C-alpha cells in the first residue's frame, strides 16, 4: 500500500511488518513518535508486541539485548544523548551477539544544545559492533529496518543493527512510501529459541584469557564481513519480493562524472539538487552515497570511485582535533589503490546546518584546483552563518557586536 | 512567473506561524490533499524550541516528478499565518496573509475569525485551504478528504471544519493574485573561521536580563490590555508578572511593556477587579 508517512512512521512500520515481540522504550526528541506509534498500534491490538517503558536508555538497550537472547524479536529506538547514555550497553549487547534492530534518529550532541540532525551520535557508535545503515528517504528507512532484521538474524552474522534516519528531515518529514502488505518469506522465523526450563543460556563469563577475549572480538569482525554477502542476498530478495532496489552504494549521475560528492543520509538529497545546478555550469559531477557504513563496503566503494578524478567527502560530523570520520575511512580505503582519485574533506551540516548550493559548488571547485597548502578539513562557513552568529553574540555578550 | 501547477514543475508552499497554531498540521493537511490528487509530496516542519508561541515553519513540496531537494526553501506560495513571525522569516512567491485588513502585495484573508467561532485555536485547516485554493488542479474535495484523514475530531465537528475549509477555499479563489515576492538570495561567500579566544568561543551567556535586547513579546498569541477606569492600583499584577514587564507610574497605575510581554495572562488571572482584558494578537500586530 502506498501512503504519505513520516520517517518515524516508516521505521515503526518496519517493526510492525517484522512482527516484533518486544519493544523496550524511552522517549527523546526526535524519535519519540516511533515508540508512540508502536504503543498506539499495540493498544489497538494491531501489533502483538509487548511495549515496556524503561527508566533510561541504558536499561532499554540492556533489556533489548537480553530479550533478543531470550527468544524475542526485539526493536527499540533512541537519538543523540539517549544513544550516548546507553553507550556501554551497545558494546555489551553486540558482544553478546544479540540480534535486534535499534533505530537512531540522528540529532546533534550537546553541548551546545540542538534538536536538529548531524551524525556525531551514530558515528560515535561505529566501533560498537552494530551494523549501521544510513537512510536518505522515508522509503529507505522502512527498507533498512526490514533488511536489518534479515541480515542481523542470519546465522553468519548474529549482531545487532542500527538504522539511522535524520531528525526532522526524515523523522518528521512526510514522503511517499510503499509499505509491503506482508513480508512473505523475506524474513525467516526468529533464529533464537525461547528460553525454557531446559534451555537457559547464561552470558557474561568473568575475566577471560587475552587469547580468548581476542577470539571473540575477531569473530565479531568476521561476522560483520560476512554481513556484506548477506546484505547482497537480502537486497536481491527484497527487489524480487517488493520491486524496490537498494544498493550498498547509491549512485546519482556518477557514471560519466569526473568529480563526485560523497556523503550519506538525507542531506544527500540536497546534493542532488546542487549536482544538477553544477552540471549546468559544464562540470561533470555526481553523487556517491553509501547506505551502509558497517560493515564498511570497501570494495563497492572502490569500484564506485574508480576512474574519478576527485571525490569531495562531506562529513556531517566532526572529531575536534582531527576532522571527519567518513573522510578518514574512505581515505584509508583508497590508500595504495591504483589511480585513486584526489579526495578532499569538508565538514558541514552540524546541528542541521543546511549546505547551500554555493557550498556544494565550492567543494567541487576545491577539488578541481585545490589549495595544496591546506591540511585537514574545510569547515563550511558562509557570510550568512557569520551574520546569524554576530546577531546572537550581540545579545549574549553584554550588548554591541563584538569586534573581530 | 510563479509556478502554481505541480504538473509544470515543483510547487513549494511555506507556512509561517507559531507553535500551537497548527503550522505543522497545515503542511500535513495540504500535503495529504496533494497526495490524494496524485502528486509526489514532501511535507516537513522546521523549528527550534518545542513550545507554544515559538516560530514554526513548515514546507510542502508537490510535483508530478520525483522531488530531489530537501529542507527549507524559497516558496512559490507563502502563507503567513501569524504576522508576528514575518520579521524573522523571508516572504517569497504569492503571499497569503492571515489578516482582516488589506496589506500591500499580499492576498489578505481572515483565517482567524472563522476558526475562533469553532472554539478551537487551530488555524491549520484554514491555512491549508487557503493555499490549496491557488494551486492549479487542486479540488476542494481533496482538502475535505485530507481534513478527514489528518484531523481526528468527532464527526459533527469534522463536518463543520470541512464546511469552513470549503468557504475559505472559495473565498481565496475569488481574490486576485498579487505579484510574487522575490526569492531570498542564497549566501555567496565561503569564509575561513579563525580561532577565537575562549571568552567568545564558548556558549556561555554572560549578560543578565538579555530579554530586553530581544523582543520576546513577538511570541505573544494573546495580548493583555489594562483598563485604567477599573484599576485600583493594588500592585498584584506588577508583583505576579513572571517577566517583570509591568511598571507602575507615580499613581501606581500599571503599564505593560509589549516588547517583552509573552501574553501568559497571569496578570489578568490575579487581577481581582477585571481591569485587564485579553485580545488575540493577530488583531493588533502589523505585518513587519
XYZ file of C-alpha atoms in Angstrom:
692
model
C 0.000 0.000 0.000
C 1.235 3.475 -0.925
C 0.948 6.138 1.763
C 2.309 9.546 2.743
C 4.092 8.948 6.049
C 6.920 10.380 8.138
C 10.302 8.728 8.541
C 9.357 7.883 12.131
C 6.202 6.142 10.978
C 8.141 4.315 8.258
C 10.521 2.967 10.920
C 7.530 1.911 13.042
C 6.060 0.106 10.027
C 9.318 -1.816 9.678
C 8.980 -3.090 13.237
C 5.305 -3.860 12.677
C 5.869 -5.827 9.470
C 8.705 -7.744 11.158
C 6.134 -8.722 13.807
C 8.439 -7.840 16.667
C 7.681 -9.420 20.023
C 9.148 -6.860 22.386
C 9.801 -3.117 22.367
C 11.534 -1.537 25.373
C 11.195 2.228 25.127
C 12.439 5.551 26.397
C 11.457 8.821 24.696
C 13.700 11.518 23.230
C 13.164 14.165 20.555
C 13.116 13.489 17.586
C 12.422 9.736 17.813
C 9.544 9.603 20.309
C 6.887 9.333 17.603
C 8.291 5.921 16.625
C 7.542 4.389 20.001
C 4.306 6.392 20.334
C 3.091 4.874 17.066
C 4.037 1.349 18.162
C 2.313 1.927 21.520
C -0.833 3.141 19.750
C -0.865 0.085 17.499
C -0.312 -2.250 20.454
C -3.124 -0.577 22.400
C -5.442 -1.074 19.416
C -4.439 -4.709 19.002
C -2.824 -4.098 15.615
C 0.519 -5.483 16.768
C 1.109 -8.102 19.429
C 4.433 -6.683 20.685
C 4.868 -6.067 24.366
C 5.832 -2.434 24.951
C 7.719 -1.671 28.160
C 8.806 1.739 29.420
C 12.249 1.692 30.935
C 13.683 4.401 33.162
C 16.595 5.176 30.839
C 18.177 4.278 27.523
C 20.901 2.368 29.336
C 18.314 -0.062 30.718
C 16.465 -0.004 27.422
C 19.416 -1.373 25.470
C 20.157 -3.911 28.211
C 16.559 -5.107 28.021
C 16.702 -5.278 24.229
C 19.811 -7.448 24.246
C 18.512 -9.716 26.983
C 15.149 -10.147 25.275
C 16.800 -10.946 21.952
C 18.794 -13.738 23.598
C 15.684 -14.977 25.397
C 13.950 -15.624 22.071
C 12.078 -12.396 21.360
C 12.425 -10.432 18.126
C 13.129 -7.009 19.558
C 13.013 -3.409 18.386
C 13.937 -0.174 20.071
C 14.767 3.441 19.209
C 16.713 6.405 20.506
C 18.675 9.527 19.479
C 21.701 11.555 20.389
C 22.011 11.946 24.173
C 19.940 8.790 24.633
C 22.305 6.757 22.470
C 25.247 8.096 24.420
C 23.546 7.341 27.716
C 23.269 3.701 26.591
C 26.801 3.620 25.274
C 28.429 0.964 27.420
C 25.473 -1.344 26.760
C 25.868 -1.019 22.979
C 29.206 -2.799 23.275
C 27.745 -5.329 25.708
C 24.819 -6.404 23.564
C 26.904 -6.706 20.442
C 29.460 -8.694 22.425
C 26.579 -10.934 23.498
C 25.855 -11.383 19.754
C 22.219 -10.405 20.309
C 20.411 -9.687 17.032
C 17.897 -6.828 17.171
C 17.253 -3.506 15.460
C 17.886 -0.125 17.071
C 16.610 2.912 15.206
C 18.703 6.010 15.863
C 17.129 9.289 14.830
C 20.161 11.480 14.480
C 20.419 14.668 16.456
C 23.476 16.800 17.162
C 25.121 16.206 20.523
C 25.076 18.708 23.370
C 26.811 20.999 24.238
C 25.762 23.272 22.714
C 22.165 22.116 22.503
C 20.260 21.379 19.317
C 17.317 19.273 18.177
C 18.423 19.234 14.556
C 20.468 16.471 12.987
C 24.072 15.596 12.461
C 25.876 12.266 12.620
C 28.112 12.612 15.622
C 25.731 10.404 17.617
C 25.511 7.485 15.180
C 29.150 7.622 14.168
C 30.261 7.589 17.800
C 28.886 4.050 17.829
C 30.677 2.885 14.680
C 33.101 0.791 16.735
C 30.363 -0.795 18.864
C 29.872 -3.887 16.694
C 26.409 -2.804 15.489
C 25.739 -2.889 11.757
C 24.992 0.654 10.570
C 22.515 1.808 7.911
C 22.062 5.479 6.916
C 18.752 6.214 5.159
C 18.229 9.064 2.677
C 14.445 8.787 2.289
C 11.430 7.592 4.254
C 11.175 4.615 1.871
C 14.776 3.689 2.569
C 14.076 3.986 6.313
C 11.415 1.261 6.076
C 13.542 -0.890 3.768
C 16.530 -0.552 6.112
C 14.611 -1.900 9.122
C 13.373 -4.945 7.205
C 16.749 -5.711 5.636
C 18.447 -5.115 9.004
C 16.319 -7.796 10.669
C 17.050 -10.202 7.854
C 20.825 -9.649 7.988
C 21.175 -9.310 11.791
C 19.360 -12.599 12.291
C 21.324 -14.541 9.683
C 23.408 -17.330 11.197
C 26.717 -15.975 9.938
C 26.052 -12.520 11.414
C 24.027 -12.528 14.662
C 24.845 -8.925 15.535
C 22.521 -6.010 16.336
C 21.812 -3.344 13.681
C 21.452 0.418 13.961
C 19.239 2.118 11.371
C 19.877 5.874 11.241
C 17.459 8.491 9.943
C 17.990 12.222 10.245
C 15.870 14.058 12.778
C 13.299 16.467 11.268
C 14.487 15.971 7.676
C 13.253 12.394 7.725
C 11.737 11.795 11.163
C 9.031 14.463 10.814
C 9.005 14.698 7.030
C 6.196 13.062 5.094
C 7.069 11.310 1.859
C 5.507 8.669 -0.331
C 6.321 5.189 0.980
C 5.402 1.816 -0.462
C 4.540 -0.298 2.577
C 4.500 -4.025 1.775
C 1.251 -5.748 2.741
C 3.162 -8.595 4.289
C 6.684 -9.952 4.177
C 6.022 -13.455 2.910
C 9.206 -15.429 3.417
C 11.571 -12.440 3.162
C 12.179 -12.667 6.902
C 12.720 -16.249 8.177
C 11.473 -17.176 11.675
C 13.455 -15.713 14.564
C 16.555 -17.897 14.971
C 16.926 -17.960 18.768
C 14.525 -20.320 20.549
C 12.568 -19.039 23.509
C 14.146 -19.764 26.860
C 12.558 -22.555 28.797
C 13.366 -24.831 31.711
C 15.628 -26.935 29.563
C 17.106 -24.018 27.645
C 18.540 -21.295 29.881
C 21.573 -19.642 28.319
C 23.833 -17.676 30.606
C 26.053 -14.945 29.343
C 28.857 -12.888 30.698
C 31.617 -15.171 31.824
C 34.145 -13.474 34.039
C 37.621 -12.362 33.108
C 38.837 -14.174 30.039
C 42.278 -15.109 28.955
C 43.516 -12.465 26.449
C 43.608 -15.038 23.655
C 40.007 -15.972 24.318
C 38.867 -12.324 24.539
C 40.636 -11.605 21.264
C 38.989 -14.613 19.619
C 35.508 -13.313 20.393
C 36.290 -9.813 19.122
C 37.880 -11.176 15.935
C 34.775 -13.298 15.374
C 32.621 -10.162 15.603
C 34.696 -8.582 12.876
C 34.412 -11.717 10.730
C 30.644 -11.716 11.289
C 30.498 -8.120 10.060
C 32.442 -9.105 6.946
C 30.029 -11.992 6.354
C 27.240 -9.454 6.564
C 28.383 -7.956 3.256
C 27.313 -11.117 1.436
C 24.136 -11.423 3.484
C 23.293 -7.821 2.600
C 23.697 -8.530 -1.096
C 21.424 -11.565 -0.843
C 18.868 -9.600 1.146
C 18.919 -6.717 -1.347
C 18.358 -9.127 -4.216
C 15.452 -10.891 -2.466
C 13.967 -7.539 -1.436
C 13.866 -6.427 -5.032
C 12.340 -9.724 -6.142
C 9.682 -9.691 -3.436
C 8.768 -5.996 -3.349
C 10.169 -4.403 -6.503
C 12.335 -1.953 -4.547
C 16.027 -1.614 -5.381
C 18.561 -0.897 -2.666
C 22.328 -0.769 -3.049
C 25.246 -0.693 -0.628
C 26.439 2.364 -2.547
C 23.784 4.511 -4.243
C 24.971 6.486 -7.273
C 23.424 9.543 -8.912
C 24.753 10.905 -12.200
C 28.039 9.218 -11.314
C 28.641 7.117 -14.437
C 30.189 9.857 -16.554
C 31.167 12.101 -13.646
C 34.717 13.411 -13.295
C 34.112 14.598 -9.754
C 31.826 13.180 -7.094
C 30.361 14.284 -3.808
C 30.443 11.503 -1.234
C 28.017 11.724 1.662
C 25.337 9.761 3.484
C 21.764 10.282 4.658
C 19.006 12.800 3.964
C 21.200 15.807 3.203
C 22.402 13.877 0.142
C 19.085 14.903 -1.423
C 20.319 18.489 -1.235
C 23.420 17.363 -3.129
C 21.195 16.024 -5.926
C 19.789 19.485 -6.484
C 23.264 21.050 -6.354
C 24.646 18.480 -8.820
C 22.080 19.440 -11.444
C 22.997 23.116 -10.921
C 26.769 22.483 -11.165
C 26.365 20.337 -14.282
C 24.687 23.290 -15.994
C 27.983 25.110 -15.495
C 29.718 22.398 -17.512
C 31.335 20.371 -14.730
C 30.508 16.660 -14.762
C 29.711 15.939 -11.146
C 27.831 13.099 -9.465
C 26.855 11.739 -6.070
C 28.127 8.619 -4.353
C 26.062 7.774 -1.307
C 26.956 4.861 0.956
C 23.827 3.364 2.525
C 25.706 1.032 4.878
C 28.798 2.077 6.871
C 29.152 -1.049 8.995
C 30.245 -3.366 7.597
C 32.301 -0.812 5.649
C 31.629 -1.549 1.946
C 35.219 -1.099 0.894
C 35.157 -2.999 -2.403
C 31.918 -1.446 -3.626
C 33.208 1.987 -2.715
C 36.488 1.476 -4.518
C 34.687 0.424 -7.685
C 32.309 3.385 -7.455
C 35.290 5.731 -7.153
C 37.360 4.040 -9.875
C 38.112 6.393 -12.741
C 37.003 9.511 -10.899
C 39.350 12.477 -10.831
C 38.208 13.729 -7.441
C 35.915 12.960 -4.539
C 34.650 15.638 -2.152
C 33.695 13.952 1.098
C 31.019 15.781 3.068
C 31.104 14.785 6.718
C 28.083 15.739 8.782
C 30.165 15.072 11.853
C 33.404 16.334 13.350
C 36.117 14.908 15.536
C 37.598 18.088 17.027
C 41.335 17.979 16.512
C 41.127 15.663 13.522
C 38.266 16.164 11.104
C 35.633 13.904 9.530
C 35.058 10.198 10.138
C 33.730 9.349 6.675
C 36.698 11.031 5.023
C 39.136 9.145 7.239
C 37.586 5.777 6.398
C 37.433 6.498 2.681
C 40.970 7.855 2.559
C 42.320 4.816 4.374
C 40.455 2.514 1.959
C 41.882 4.347 -1.036
C 45.455 4.423 0.180
C 47.619 2.364 -2.132
C 44.790 1.735 -4.616
C 45.983 2.343 -8.189
C 44.612 5.565 -9.785
C 42.981 6.634 -6.535
C 41.129 9.939 -7.017
C 42.186 13.101 -5.231
C 39.982 13.427 -2.171
C 39.113 16.435 -0.043
C 37.411 16.704 3.304
C 34.561 19.052 4.141
C 32.657 19.428 7.377
C 29.103 20.748 7.223
C 25.559 20.141 8.330
C 26.440 20.208 12.024
C 23.367 20.855 14.148
C 21.340 20.628 10.936
C 23.111 23.493 9.113
C 21.810 23.071 5.566
C 24.605 23.174 2.959
C 23.772 25.701 0.237
C 24.231 25.168 -3.485
C 27.162 27.617 -3.290
C 28.852 25.417 -0.685
C 28.472 22.302 -2.842
C 29.917 24.203 -5.793
C 32.785 25.401 -3.608
C 33.542 21.775 -2.674
C 33.841 20.792 -6.325
C 35.979 23.818 -7.213
C 38.295 22.943 -4.334
C 38.713 19.508 -5.894
C 39.461 20.953 -9.300
C 42.071 23.419 -8.069
C 42.861 22.615 -4.503
C 44.709 24.805 -2.069
C 47.697 22.497 -1.691
C 48.840 24.188 1.495
C 45.632 23.167 3.197
C 45.902 20.372 5.688
C 42.845 18.969 7.311
C 39.200 19.575 6.558
C 37.416 22.693 5.337
C 34.761 23.694 7.821
C 31.968 25.090 5.665
C 31.070 28.595 6.896
C 29.426 31.432 4.974
C 28.723 35.137 5.347
C 25.126 34.263 6.184
C 26.301 31.994 9.020
C 28.516 34.813 10.304
C 25.607 37.262 10.314
C 23.468 34.877 12.342
C 26.311 34.338 14.829
C 27.008 38.066 15.180
C 23.348 38.772 15.881
C 23.102 36.177 18.667
C 26.502 37.111 20.043
C 25.450 40.729 20.393
C 22.748 39.580 22.773
C 24.792 37.063 24.740
C 27.847 39.177 25.417
C 26.703 42.340 27.165
C 25.416 44.151 24.104
C 27.097 45.533 20.980
C 28.649 43.460 18.208
C 31.915 42.038 19.493
C 34.918 43.206 17.481
C 36.866 40.611 15.494
C 6.117 33.990 -13.354
C 5.499 31.855 -10.307
C 4.580 28.218 -10.979
C 1.385 27.150 -9.247
C 0.899 23.895 -11.149
C 2.748 20.778 -9.931
C 2.411 19.274 -13.413
C 4.674 22.054 -14.763
C 7.316 21.528 -12.131
C 7.633 21.558 -8.379
C 5.388 23.853 -6.352
C 6.629 24.800 -2.891
C 4.324 26.144 -0.195
C 5.584 27.614 3.080
C 3.517 28.157 6.215
C 4.907 30.606 8.799
C 3.424 30.872 12.257
C 3.822 29.824 15.848
C 3.749 26.641 17.873
C 0.146 25.865 18.811
C -1.400 27.383 15.710
C -1.321 24.236 13.643
C 1.540 25.139 11.308
C 2.802 21.543 11.184
C -0.752 20.314 10.713
C -1.358 22.779 7.873
C 1.505 21.140 5.981
C 0.091 17.712 6.810
C -3.375 18.596 5.541
C -2.167 20.326 2.365
C 0.386 17.557 1.760
C -2.314 14.927 2.097
C -4.613 16.815 -0.278
C -1.882 16.993 -2.913
C -1.006 13.319 -2.379
C -4.661 12.308 -2.769
C -4.716 14.247 -6.021
C -1.830 12.110 -7.241
C 1.255 14.303 -6.885
C 4.538 13.362 -5.242
C 4.725 15.205 -1.938
C 7.285 16.139 0.694
C 5.900 17.871 3.783
C 8.068 18.916 6.710
C 8.193 21.183 9.772
C 11.246 23.098 10.975
C 11.503 24.689 14.385
C 13.885 25.093 17.273
C 12.128 25.335 20.605
C 9.258 22.875 21.051
C 6.986 25.395 22.675
C 3.696 27.186 22.238
C 4.370 30.559 20.649
C 7.793 29.704 19.226
C 8.261 30.378 15.498
C 7.409 27.319 13.416
C 7.938 26.966 9.673
C 6.554 24.184 7.560
C 7.023 23.388 3.883
C 5.108 21.362 1.349
C 6.660 20.396 -1.970
C 4.484 18.883 -4.676
C 5.399 17.698 -8.135
C 4.334 15.307 -10.835
C 8.007 14.210 -10.930
C 10.341 12.941 -8.201
C 11.254 15.569 -5.633
C 15.029 15.940 -5.439
C 15.550 18.539 -2.783
C 15.133 18.877 0.946
C 14.876 21.322 3.822
C 13.904 24.982 3.896
C 13.057 26.702 0.639
C 12.082 29.767 -1.305
C 8.371 29.233 -1.676
C 6.013 29.714 -4.607
C 3.243 30.326 -2.089
C 3.850 31.667 1.427
C 1.010 31.526 3.918
C 1.707 33.992 6.707
C -0.492 32.631 9.455
C 0.917 34.866 12.190
C 2.121 38.344 11.336
C 4.496 38.399 14.278
C 6.774 35.900 12.534
C 7.118 37.946 9.325
C 10.061 39.950 10.639
C 12.109 36.787 11.117
C 11.119 34.863 8.016
C 11.637 35.610 4.329
C 8.363 36.021 2.436
C 8.531 34.827 -1.165
C 6.183 33.949 -4.006
C 2.463 34.648 -3.718
C 1.977 35.747 -0.110
C -1.324 34.872 1.525
C -1.639 36.778 4.776
C -3.954 35.980 7.646
C -5.286 39.497 8.016
C -8.521 41.437 8.295
C -7.027 44.493 6.632
C -5.580 44.846 3.177
C -1.799 44.673 3.126
C 0.223 45.771 0.132
C 1.305 42.984 -2.151
C -0.451 40.227 -0.220
C -3.626 38.274 -0.728
C -5.367 39.008 2.576
C -7.948 36.730 4.102
C -9.156 36.485 7.671
C -8.351 32.933 8.745
C -8.614 33.556 12.494
C -12.211 34.749 12.888
C -13.934 31.731 11.276
C -11.705 29.401 13.306
C -12.330 31.300 16.558
C -16.033 30.701 16.070
C -15.273 26.971 16.233
C -13.840 27.463 19.690
C -10.583 25.744 18.818
C -7.367 27.626 18.185
C -6.310 25.611 15.161
C -5.593 27.570 12.042
C -4.229 24.514 10.244
C -7.240 23.711 8.101
C -7.848 27.354 7.225
C -4.230 27.878 6.168
C -4.172 24.644 4.160
C -7.438 25.502 2.392
C -6.185 28.975 1.538
C -3.026 27.636 -0.096
C -4.919 24.845 -1.869
C -7.219 27.393 -3.482
C -4.452 28.800 -5.655
C -2.690 25.550 -6.586
C -3.762 24.520 -10.064
C -5.960 21.461 -10.366
C -6.442 21.015 -6.628
C -10.059 20.293 -5.779
C -11.918 21.372 -2.667
C -12.853 17.713 -2.259
C -9.117 16.879 -1.918
C -8.893 19.290 1.020
C -12.028 17.933 2.644
C -10.796 14.343 2.387
C -7.392 15.417 3.688
C -9.011 17.037 6.730
C -10.902 13.835 7.460
C -7.709 11.800 7.180
C -5.426 14.077 9.170
C -7.617 15.741 11.807
C -9.033 13.498 14.486
C -12.252 15.035 15.742
C -15.842 13.779 16.237
C -17.897 13.548 13.046
C -20.030 16.618 13.825
C -17.003 18.840 14.300
C -15.327 17.328 11.239
C -18.223 18.391 9.030
C -18.121 21.916 10.436
C -14.366 22.109 9.784
C -14.788 20.791 6.248
C -17.503 23.372 5.544
C -15.288 26.114 6.905
C -12.380 24.962 4.739
C -14.649 24.931 1.701
C -15.830 28.506 2.373
C -12.258 29.750 2.758
C -11.154 27.803 -0.330
C -13.697 29.594 -2.496
C -13.135 32.951 -0.805
C -9.411 32.818 -1.619
C -10.128 31.548 -5.141
C -12.270 34.619 -5.777
C -9.499 37.086 -4.949
C -6.989 38.413 -7.495
C -3.436 37.112 -7.166
C -0.873 39.677 -6.059
C 2.571 39.905 -7.643
C 5.006 37.332 -6.280
C 7.626 38.495 -3.773
C 11.243 37.838 -4.788
C 13.285 34.846 -3.620
C 15.885 35.217 -0.897
C 19.308 35.291 -2.492
C 21.447 32.451 -1.211
C 24.731 33.261 0.507
C 27.678 33.520 -1.822
C 30.888 33.715 0.098
C 32.663 30.974 1.973
C 34.659 32.347 4.887
C 37.501 30.894 6.862
C 36.935 30.746 10.605
C 39.882 31.729 12.757
C 40.349 30.537 16.315
C 38.745 32.928 18.755
C 39.509 33.301 22.446
C 37.572 31.272 24.986
C 35.600 34.331 26.100
C 33.934 34.372 22.681
C 34.055 30.773 21.597
C 32.232 29.061 24.416
C 28.418 29.121 24.539
C 28.122 30.864 27.905
C 25.716 33.785 28.134
C 27.443 36.403 30.242
C 24.889 39.168 30.291
C 21.855 39.114 32.547
C 18.416 40.405 31.680
C 19.097 39.869 27.977
C 15.365 39.571 27.241
C 15.232 43.338 26.846
C 17.593 43.091 23.865
C 15.287 40.721 22.033
C 11.627 41.418 21.555
C 10.405 38.272 23.235
C 6.945 39.815 23.037
C 6.878 38.752 19.401
C 5.974 35.288 20.722
C 2.682 36.614 22.065
C -0.527 34.967 20.938
C -2.818 36.909 23.278
C -2.321 40.491 24.474
C -3.311 41.770 27.943
C -4.644 45.331 27.957
C -5.137 47.351 31.147
C -8.481 49.121 31.611
C -7.480 52.189 33.692
C -11.037 53.009 34.853
C -11.354 49.646 36.592
C -7.813 49.560 38.039
C -7.490 50.065 41.808
C -3.663 50.255 41.810
C -3.380 47.177 44.047
C 0.095 46.114 42.716
C -0.964 42.456 42.259
C -0.307 42.301 38.510
C 3.052 44.063 38.946
C 4.119 41.510 41.543
C 2.769 38.462 39.711
C 4.213 39.136 36.252
C 6.884 36.452 35.682
C 8.630 38.558 33.026
C 8.750 41.774 35.102
C 7.297 43.747 32.196
C 4.762 45.694 34.253
C 5.870 49.073 35.617
C 3.953 51.421 37.887
C 3.624 55.157 37.421
C 3.633 57.769 40.214
C -0.034 56.950 40.935
C 0.878 53.213 40.927
C -1.220 52.564 37.836
C 0.441 49.714 35.924
C 1.519 49.727 32.295
C 2.697 46.728 30.302
C 5.775 46.738 28.071
C 4.688 44.833 24.971
C 8.276 44.387 23.758
C 8.674 41.569 26.251
C 5.171 40.623 27.431
C 4.645 36.992 26.401
C 0.886 37.026 26.908
C 0.799 34.419 29.675
C -2.258 36.226 31.165
C -1.138 35.669 34.746
C -1.733 39.390 35.320
C -5.316 39.020 34.134
C -5.887 35.980 36.294
C -4.638 37.660 39.505
C -6.474 40.956 38.973
C -9.409 40.980 41.394
C -11.175 43.819 39.530
C -11.324 42.582 35.947
C -9.160 45.510 34.963
C -7.134 43.548 32.391
C -8.712 42.479 29.094
C -7.486 39.938 26.567
C -7.238 40.312 22.773
C -5.927 37.908 20.105
C -2.563 39.217 18.986
C -3.272 38.719 15.282
C -5.768 41.557 15.501
C -3.277 44.081 16.721
C 0.187 43.277 15.291
C 1.110 44.872 11.979
C 2.985 42.847 9.359
C 6.615 43.962 9.520
